[in-house]
Each structure stands twice: as C-alpha cells, then as structure tokens.
Amino acid sequence: VLGDRDPDELGKVIFWKCKRWAAQILHRLFQKYGNPKQAEKHFKDKGREGEVVLSRAFHDQLANSFLQMFMNMLATKAQGQFLPERFVVEALNYLQTAVTLAKTWQDMKPNCMALISHVLFPIMCFDEQDKELWEEDPHEFVRKSYDIMEDYTSQRVAACNLIIDLCKKRTQTTLVPTLEMCVGHMKAFAEGSSNPSALDGAMHCVGALQGSLQQGKLAAQYEPQVKWLLVTYVAPAFQAEQGHVRSRAAWTAAQFAQT
C-alpha cells in the first residue's frame, strides 16, 4: 500500500524500474513475435527462419502466461495496491496487443468487463492529482490534457486506448456493457448518489468511443441512443457546480458534434 510515500519517488526505486523495463521488453517482443503469420510473412523470405520459430514459441507457450501475469498485477491495483504509472502503461500496452490475437483474447474475454470496470474506468476518472492541478492552475490542466507527449507515459491515455480497442475489435463482448456502465454512473450522478469523478470518467469513456458509435455498420443502430445520452446526461453537466465536469461535458459534446 502506498501510504504516505510519494508515488513518483516510489516508482523510481530500482525494484519498480526493473519491472517496468521487463514489461516494456515483453510488450515489444509480443508486438514483434506474437503473431506467427505476420512473422512468417516478414522474416521467412529474408532468411530469418529462426525468428519465425521464436514467434511460434512465443505465441504458443509464452504469450498467455505473460498476459495472466499482467492481469493479476493490474488486479492488485484495483484492490488499492501501488503500481507505478509507467509500469501500468506497459502492462496496458501488452493487453492492447493481446486484444488483437485470438489465442490471448480467449483468456482475456471472461475477465474483460471486470478489467474495464475495476481497472480501466477508475484510471479514466478525475482523481486527486487532477483536482490539485485544476485548483492551482486550470490552464496547465487543460494544456496537459491535450499534450501529445503525455500519450506515451500516461496511464489514462493507455487505459483509454485499451477501452477503444476492446470496443472496436471485440464489439459484441464489450461495447454495450461498457456503455451501460457509463450510463449507470451518469444516472447515479443525476440522481445525486454518485460523485463528480465518476461522471467525469463516464463522459470521458463515452467520448472516447465516438469512433465505435458513429462509424461503421453500427452507427445507425446507436444514433438514437447517443442522442438520448447527450441530451439526458451530458447537456445538464454544462450546469454542474464543478468546473472540471463542465470542461469534460464540453469535450464529450465536441466528440459528437456531427450527431
């Protein structure tokens, strides 16, 4: 448990640095060798048959074991244990690659909604660090929110990207339950039984899923529900007492400006 220790300083301890670098190496190996078909296409004609063999071994024997390891460690975060942000980013990057492969997806599938609701969604919510920055320097808060350099080191960006990929590539399993979760948080706030942080996270999640909701074969199917959600929950958030909620409502509405 973190306790009174500074998370930034704790993340610099050699123990966590080693774990972060190990996670990054595993992710890069997974990207390069996780798909045997792609490896065969890229390496076989170049006289690099050994890398094709390595790819098959990684895919068949290692990918799911590392996936389970990352899932277990992220589960400890949901239970309140400390994980450095940079390690979380690399773990989520590994999971993002795992979504695309049938073998690893079969292991992820039974736990994907627990992952979204207990790990990814809390990361996307407005937290104490955000609150401190918002109160001290709202301009810096907005600048940081749109800084592309944050994309490489932010666990919030990594969590958002993973949710987008889950709902885009595994739509039947994840999209509707994820939207129902978000609507539940929005409804709870409207009824006075939820906190602004959860509302912020719900609007963030819905806005991030704009591509899945407005593009492709399902766009027409979801259009009435999207309009209802915007009118019922996002529009009233413009009148919220909290400035960061109004800011998030504006961002969410902008994602659906064509709706």
Coordinates of C-alpha atoms in Angstrom, one line a residue:
V1 CA 0.0 0.0 0.0
L2 CA 1.3 3.5 -0.9
G3 CA 0.6 5.1 2.5
D4 CA 2.3 8.5 2.9
R5 CA 5.1 7.8 0.4
D6 CA 5.4 9.9 -2.8
P7 CA 4.3 7.7 -5.8
D8 CA 6.8 9.4 -8.1
E9 CA 9.7 8.6 -5.8
L10 CA 8.5 5.1 -5.1
G11 CA 8.3 4.5 -8.8
K12 CA 12.0 5.3 -9.1
V13 CA 13.0 2.5 -6.8
I14 CA 15.2 0.0 -8.6
F15 CA 12.7 -2.8 -7.9
W16 CA 10.0 -1.0 -9.9
K17 CA 12.4 0.3 -12.6
C18 CA 13.3 -3.3 -13.3
K19 CA 9.7 -4.4 -13.5
R20 CA 8.9 -1.5 -15.8
W21 CA 11.7 -2.3 -18.2
A22 CA 10.8 -6.0 -18.1
A23 CA 7.2 -5.1 -19.0
Q24 CA 8.4 -2.9 -21.9
I25 CA 10.6 -5.6 -23.3
L26 CA 7.8 -8.2 -23.1
H27 CA 5.5 -5.8 -24.9
R28 CA 8.0 -5.2 -27.7
L29 CA 8.6 -9.0 -28.0
F30 CA 4.8 -9.5 -28.2
Q31 CA 4.4 -6.9 -30.9
K32 CA 7.2 -8.3 -33.0
Y33 CA 6.7 -12.1 -32.4
G34 CA 3.2 -12.5 -31.0
N35 CA 1.6 -13.2 -34.4
P36 CA 3.3 -16.2 -36.2
K37 CA 1.5 -15.5 -39.5
Q38 CA 2.9 -11.9 -39.6
A39 CA 6.3 -13.2 -38.5
E40 CA 6.4 -15.7 -41.3
K41 CA 5.4 -13.0 -43.8
H42 CA 8.2 -10.6 -42.6
F43 CA 11.1 -13.0 -41.8
K44 CA 10.9 -16.2 -43.8
D45 CA 11.8 -14.8 -47.2
K46 CA 14.7 -12.9 -45.6
G47 CA 16.5 -16.0 -44.4
R48 CA 15.5 -15.4 -40.8
E49 CA 13.7 -18.6 -40.1
G50 CA 14.9 -18.6 -36.5
E51 CA 12.7 -15.6 -35.8
V52 CA 9.7 -17.5 -37.2
V53 CA 10.4 -20.3 -34.8
L54 CA 10.7 -17.8 -32.0
S55 CA 7.4 -16.3 -32.9
R56 CA 5.6 -19.6 -32.8
A57 CA 7.2 -20.4 -29.4
F58 CA 6.2 -17.0 -28.0
H59 CA 2.6 -17.3 -29.3
D60 CA 2.1 -20.9 -28.3
Q61 CA 3.9 -21.1 -25.0
L62 CA 4.5 -17.6 -23.5
A63 CA 2.0 -15.0 -24.6
N64 CA -0.8 -16.2 -22.4
S65 CA 1.4 -16.7 -19.4
F66 CA 2.6 -13.1 -19.6
L67 CA -0.9 -11.9 -20.2
Q68 CA -2.1 -13.6 -17.0
M69 CA 0.8 -12.1 -15.1
F70 CA -0.1 -8.6 -16.2
M71 CA -3.8 -9.2 -15.5
N72 CA -3.0 -10.4 -12.0
M73 CA -0.8 -7.4 -11.3
L74 CA -3.4 -4.9 -12.6
A75 CA -6.0 -6.7 -10.3
T76 CA -3.9 -5.6 -7.3
K77 CA -4.2 -2.0 -8.4
A78 CA -8.0 -2.4 -8.3
Q79 CA -7.5 -3.6 -4.7
G80 CA -5.7 -0.5 -3.8
Q81 CA -2.1 -1.7 -4.1
F82 CA 0.6 0.6 -5.6
L83 CA 1.7 0.2 -9.2
P84 CA 3.9 2.8 -10.8
E85 CA 2.3 4.7 -13.7
R86 CA 5.0 3.7 -16.2
F87 CA 4.6 0.0 -15.3
V88 CA 0.8 0.3 -15.7
V89 CA 1.3 1.9 -19.1
E90 CA 3.5 -1.0 -20.3
A91 CA 1.1 -3.6 -18.9
L92 CA -1.9 -2.0 -20.6
N93 CA 0.1 -1.8 -23.9
Y94 CA 0.7 -5.6 -23.7
L95 CA -3.1 -6.1 -23.1
Q96 CA -3.9 -3.9 -26.1
T97 CA -1.8 -6.1 -28.3
A98 CA -3.4 -9.2 -26.7
V99 CA -6.9 -8.0 -27.8
T100 CA -6.0 -8.5 -31.5
L101 CA -5.0 -12.1 -31.2
A102 CA -7.5 -15.0 -30.9
K103 CA -5.4 -17.1 -28.6
T104 CA -4.8 -14.3 -26.0
W105 CA -8.3 -12.9 -26.4
Q106 CA -9.8 -16.2 -25.3
D107 CA -8.0 -15.8 -22.0
M108 CA -8.9 -12.1 -21.7
K109 CA -12.6 -12.5 -22.6
P110 CA -14.0 -13.9 -19.4
N111 CA -12.4 -11.0 -17.4
C112 CA -12.6 -8.1 -19.8
M113 CA -15.6 -6.4 -18.2
A114 CA -14.0 -6.7 -14.7
L115 CA -10.9 -5.2 -16.2
I116 CA -12.8 -2.3 -17.7
S117 CA -15.0 -1.5 -14.7
H118 CA -12.4 -2.1 -11.9
V119 CA -9.1 -1.1 -13.5
L120 CA -9.5 1.0 -16.7
F121 CA -12.5 3.1 -15.7
P122 CA -11.1 4.3 -12.4
I123 CA -7.9 5.3 -14.2
M124 CA -10.0 7.5 -16.6
C125 CA -11.8 9.3 -13.7
F126 CA -10.8 12.7 -12.4
D127 CA -8.5 11.9 -9.4
E128 CA -6.9 13.8 -6.5
Q129 CA -3.8 14.8 -8.6
D130 CA -6.2 16.2 -11.3
K131 CA -8.1 18.1 -8.5
E132 CA -4.9 19.6 -7.2
L133 CA -3.7 20.8 -10.6
W134 CA -7.2 22.0 -11.5
E135 CA -7.4 24.2 -8.4
E136 CA -3.9 25.5 -8.7
D137 CA -3.6 26.1 -12.4
P138 CA -6.6 25.2 -14.6
H139 CA -4.8 26.4 -17.7
E140 CA -2.0 23.9 -17.1
F141 CA -4.6 21.2 -16.5
V142 CA -6.1 21.9 -19.9
R143 CA -2.7 22.1 -21.6
K144 CA -1.6 18.8 -20.1
S145 CA -4.9 17.2 -21.2
Y146 CA -4.1 17.9 -24.8
D147 CA -0.3 17.4 -24.7
I148 CA 0.6 14.7 -27.2
M149 CA 3.8 13.9 -25.3
E150 CA 1.6 12.7 -22.4
D151 CA 0.3 10.0 -24.7
Y152 CA 3.5 7.9 -24.3
T153 CA 3.7 8.0 -20.5
S154 CA 0.1 8.5 -19.3
Q155 CA -1.8 5.5 -17.8
R156 CA -5.0 7.4 -18.6
V157 CA -4.2 7.5 -22.3
A158 CA -3.2 3.8 -22.2
A159 CA -6.4 2.9 -20.4
C160 CA -8.4 4.9 -22.9
N161 CA -6.7 3.3 -25.9
L162 CA -7.4 -0.1 -24.5
I163 CA -11.1 0.6 -24.0
I164 CA -11.3 1.9 -27.5
D165 CA -9.6 -1.2 -29.0
L166 CA -11.8 -3.5 -26.9
C167 CA -15.0 -1.9 -28.0
K168 CA -13.8 -1.6 -31.6
K169 CA -12.3 -5.0 -32.2
R170 CA -14.4 -7.1 -29.7
T171 CA -17.6 -5.1 -30.1
Q172 CA -20.1 -7.9 -29.3
T173 CA -18.5 -8.6 -26.0
T174 CA -17.6 -5.1 -24.7
L175 CA -19.4 -2.2 -26.3
V176 CA -22.9 -2.4 -24.9
P177 CA -21.8 -3.4 -21.3
T178 CA -19.3 -0.6 -21.3
L179 CA -21.9 1.9 -22.4
E180 CA -24.4 0.6 -19.8
M181 CA -21.7 1.0 -17.1
C182 CA -21.2 4.6 -18.2
V183 CA -24.9 5.4 -18.3
G184 CA -25.2 3.9 -14.8
H185 CA -22.6 6.4 -13.4
M186 CA -24.3 9.3 -15.2
K187 CA -27.7 8.3 -14.0
A188 CA -26.4 8.0 -10.4
F189 CA -24.9 11.5 -10.6
A190 CA -28.1 12.9 -11.9
E191 CA -30.0 11.3 -9.0
G192 CA -27.5 12.7 -6.5
S193 CA -26.0 9.3 -5.5
S194 CA -22.6 9.4 -7.3
N195 CA -19.6 11.6 -7.3
P196 CA -18.3 14.1 -10.0
S197 CA -15.2 12.0 -10.5
A198 CA -17.3 9.0 -11.8
L199 CA -19.4 11.3 -14.0
D200 CA -16.1 12.7 -15.5
G201 CA -14.9 9.2 -16.2
A202 CA -18.2 8.1 -17.8
M203 CA -18.3 11.1 -20.1
H204 CA -14.6 10.6 -20.9
C205 CA -15.3 7.0 -21.8
V206 CA -18.3 7.7 -23.9
G207 CA -16.5 10.5 -25.8
A208 CA -13.5 8.2 -26.4
L209 CA -15.9 5.6 -28.0
Q210 CA -17.2 8.1 -30.6
G211 CA -15.5 6.2 -33.4
S212 CA -17.2 2.9 -32.5
L213 CA -20.6 4.7 -32.1
Q214 CA -20.6 6.9 -35.2
Q215 CA -18.7 4.9 -37.7
G216 CA -19.2 1.6 -39.5
K217 CA -22.2 -0.7 -39.7
L218 CA -23.4 0.0 -36.1
A219 CA -23.6 3.8 -36.5
A220 CA -27.3 4.0 -37.5
Q221 CA -28.2 1.5 -34.7
Y222 CA -26.6 3.6 -32.0
E223 CA -27.5 7.0 -33.2
P224 CA -30.8 7.4 -31.2
Q225 CA -29.2 6.1 -28.0
V226 CA -26.2 8.5 -28.5
K227 CA -28.6 11.5 -28.9
W228 CA -30.6 10.4 -25.9
L229 CA -27.5 10.1 -23.8
L230 CA -26.2 13.5 -24.8
V231 CA -29.5 15.3 -24.1
T232 CA -30.3 13.4 -20.9
Y233 CA -26.9 13.4 -19.2
V234 CA -24.2 15.4 -21.0
A235 CA -26.1 18.6 -21.6
P236 CA -27.1 19.0 -17.9
A237 CA -23.5 18.6 -17.0
F238 CA -22.8 22.0 -18.5
Q239 CA -24.6 23.4 -15.4
A240 CA -22.6 21.4 -12.9
E241 CA -21.0 23.1 -10.0
Q242 CA -17.6 21.6 -10.7
G243 CA -15.6 23.3 -13.4
H244 CA -13.8 20.1 -14.5
V245 CA -17.2 18.5 -15.1
R246 CA -18.3 21.3 -17.3
S247 CA -15.0 21.1 -19.2
R248 CA -15.4 17.3 -19.7
A249 CA -19.0 17.8 -20.8
A250 CA -17.8 20.3 -23.5
W251 CA -15.2 17.9 -24.6
T252 CA -17.7 15.0 -24.8
A253 CA -20.2 17.1 -26.8
A254 CA -17.5 18.1 -29.2
Q255 CA -16.7 14.5 -30.0
F256 CA -20.3 14.1 -31.2
A257 CA -20.6 17.5 -32.9
Q258 CA -21.9 15.8 -36.1
T259 CA -24.7 14.0 -34.3

